[in-house]
XYZ file of C-alpha atoms in Angstrom:
102
model
C 79.268 123.822 38.560
C 80.802 127.229 39.011
C 84.274 126.535 37.755
C 82.565 123.915 34.746
C 80.836 126.908 33.338
C 83.525 129.517 33.406
C 85.230 126.829 31.425
C 82.090 126.730 28.668
C 81.912 130.524 28.102
C 83.982 132.840 30.292
C 82.375 136.176 31.297
C 79.301 135.109 30.468
C 79.189 132.380 32.872
C 80.621 134.273 35.653
C 78.299 137.071 34.912
C 75.229 134.563 35.307
C 76.449 133.217 38.496
C 77.301 136.554 40.261
C 73.617 137.768 39.333
C 72.429 134.945 40.749
C 74.429 135.337 43.632
C 73.375 138.933 44.487
C 69.731 138.384 43.372
C 69.737 135.782 46.217
C 70.596 138.328 49.117
C 67.268 139.037 51.043
C 67.972 142.683 51.285
C 66.935 144.197 47.726
C 69.739 146.641 47.742
C 72.430 143.479 47.316
C 71.255 143.394 43.750
C 73.359 146.653 43.205
C 76.154 144.731 43.600
C 75.514 143.444 39.767
C 75.869 147.077 38.758
C 78.427 148.277 40.662
C 80.691 144.790 39.270
C 79.363 144.944 35.925
C 78.728 148.078 34.494
C 82.595 149.462 34.545
C 83.701 146.220 32.394
C 80.727 146.289 30.310
C 80.838 150.366 29.727
C 84.920 150.414 29.278
C 84.866 153.078 31.664
C 87.324 151.129 33.665
C 90.447 149.776 31.816
C 91.470 147.236 34.964
C 90.794 146.529 38.357
C 93.266 144.585 40.872
C 96.254 145.251 38.907
C 94.498 143.599 35.675
C 92.934 140.981 37.650
C 90.021 142.078 36.069
C 90.173 143.883 32.473
C 87.558 145.588 30.508
C 85.560 143.493 28.149
C 82.629 145.060 26.385
C 79.644 143.566 24.753
C 78.382 140.340 26.462
C 75.208 141.649 27.490
C 74.682 142.023 23.665
C 75.548 138.439 22.991
C 72.345 136.464 22.100
C 70.951 134.853 24.634
C 72.460 137.216 27.546
C 69.740 139.005 28.436
C 67.455 135.805 29.001
C 70.189 133.940 31.181
C 70.705 136.845 33.453
C 66.615 137.144 33.725
C 67.044 133.528 34.484
C 69.389 133.766 36.886
C 67.558 137.168 39.018
C 64.408 134.957 38.988
C 66.431 131.632 40.398
C 67.940 134.065 42.764
C 64.849 136.055 44.288
C 63.024 132.875 44.541
C 65.949 131.469 46.852
C 66.075 134.894 48.620
C 68.981 133.529 50.840
C 72.692 135.337 50.747
C 74.890 132.108 49.424
C 77.920 133.802 50.074
C 78.262 134.913 53.805
C 75.132 133.226 55.251
C 75.125 129.894 53.748
C 76.770 126.586 54.912
C 77.775 125.243 51.950
C 78.699 121.795 53.539
C 74.974 121.054 54.704
C 74.103 120.023 51.348
C 77.003 118.315 50.049
C 75.252 115.050 49.921
C 72.526 116.161 48.014
C 71.478 115.437 44.412
C 72.086 118.374 42.250
C 68.329 118.299 41.032
C 67.027 118.769 44.643
C 70.105 121.339 45.413
C 68.334 123.245 42.374
């Protein structure tokens, strides 16, 4: 699903997925990750990172619907309230239908 979303709208999809991931971290300070990752690229204060792996690309937060998409990702992440990056065994849900996983 992550890769599929990236193919549809690139950075906007990545931003939404990452927003969900950091919002789901039970420790509220985890949310600061979204600011740390997004702000350099959205503000243009960082031209590139990781040897041009990521390049500044401003304006994504101003696109129609993006504030709502990010708010939805934050709400879903906070409801889930579980670290999906480091504290989750993804294969434990591999046989469940997508609707059940959501």
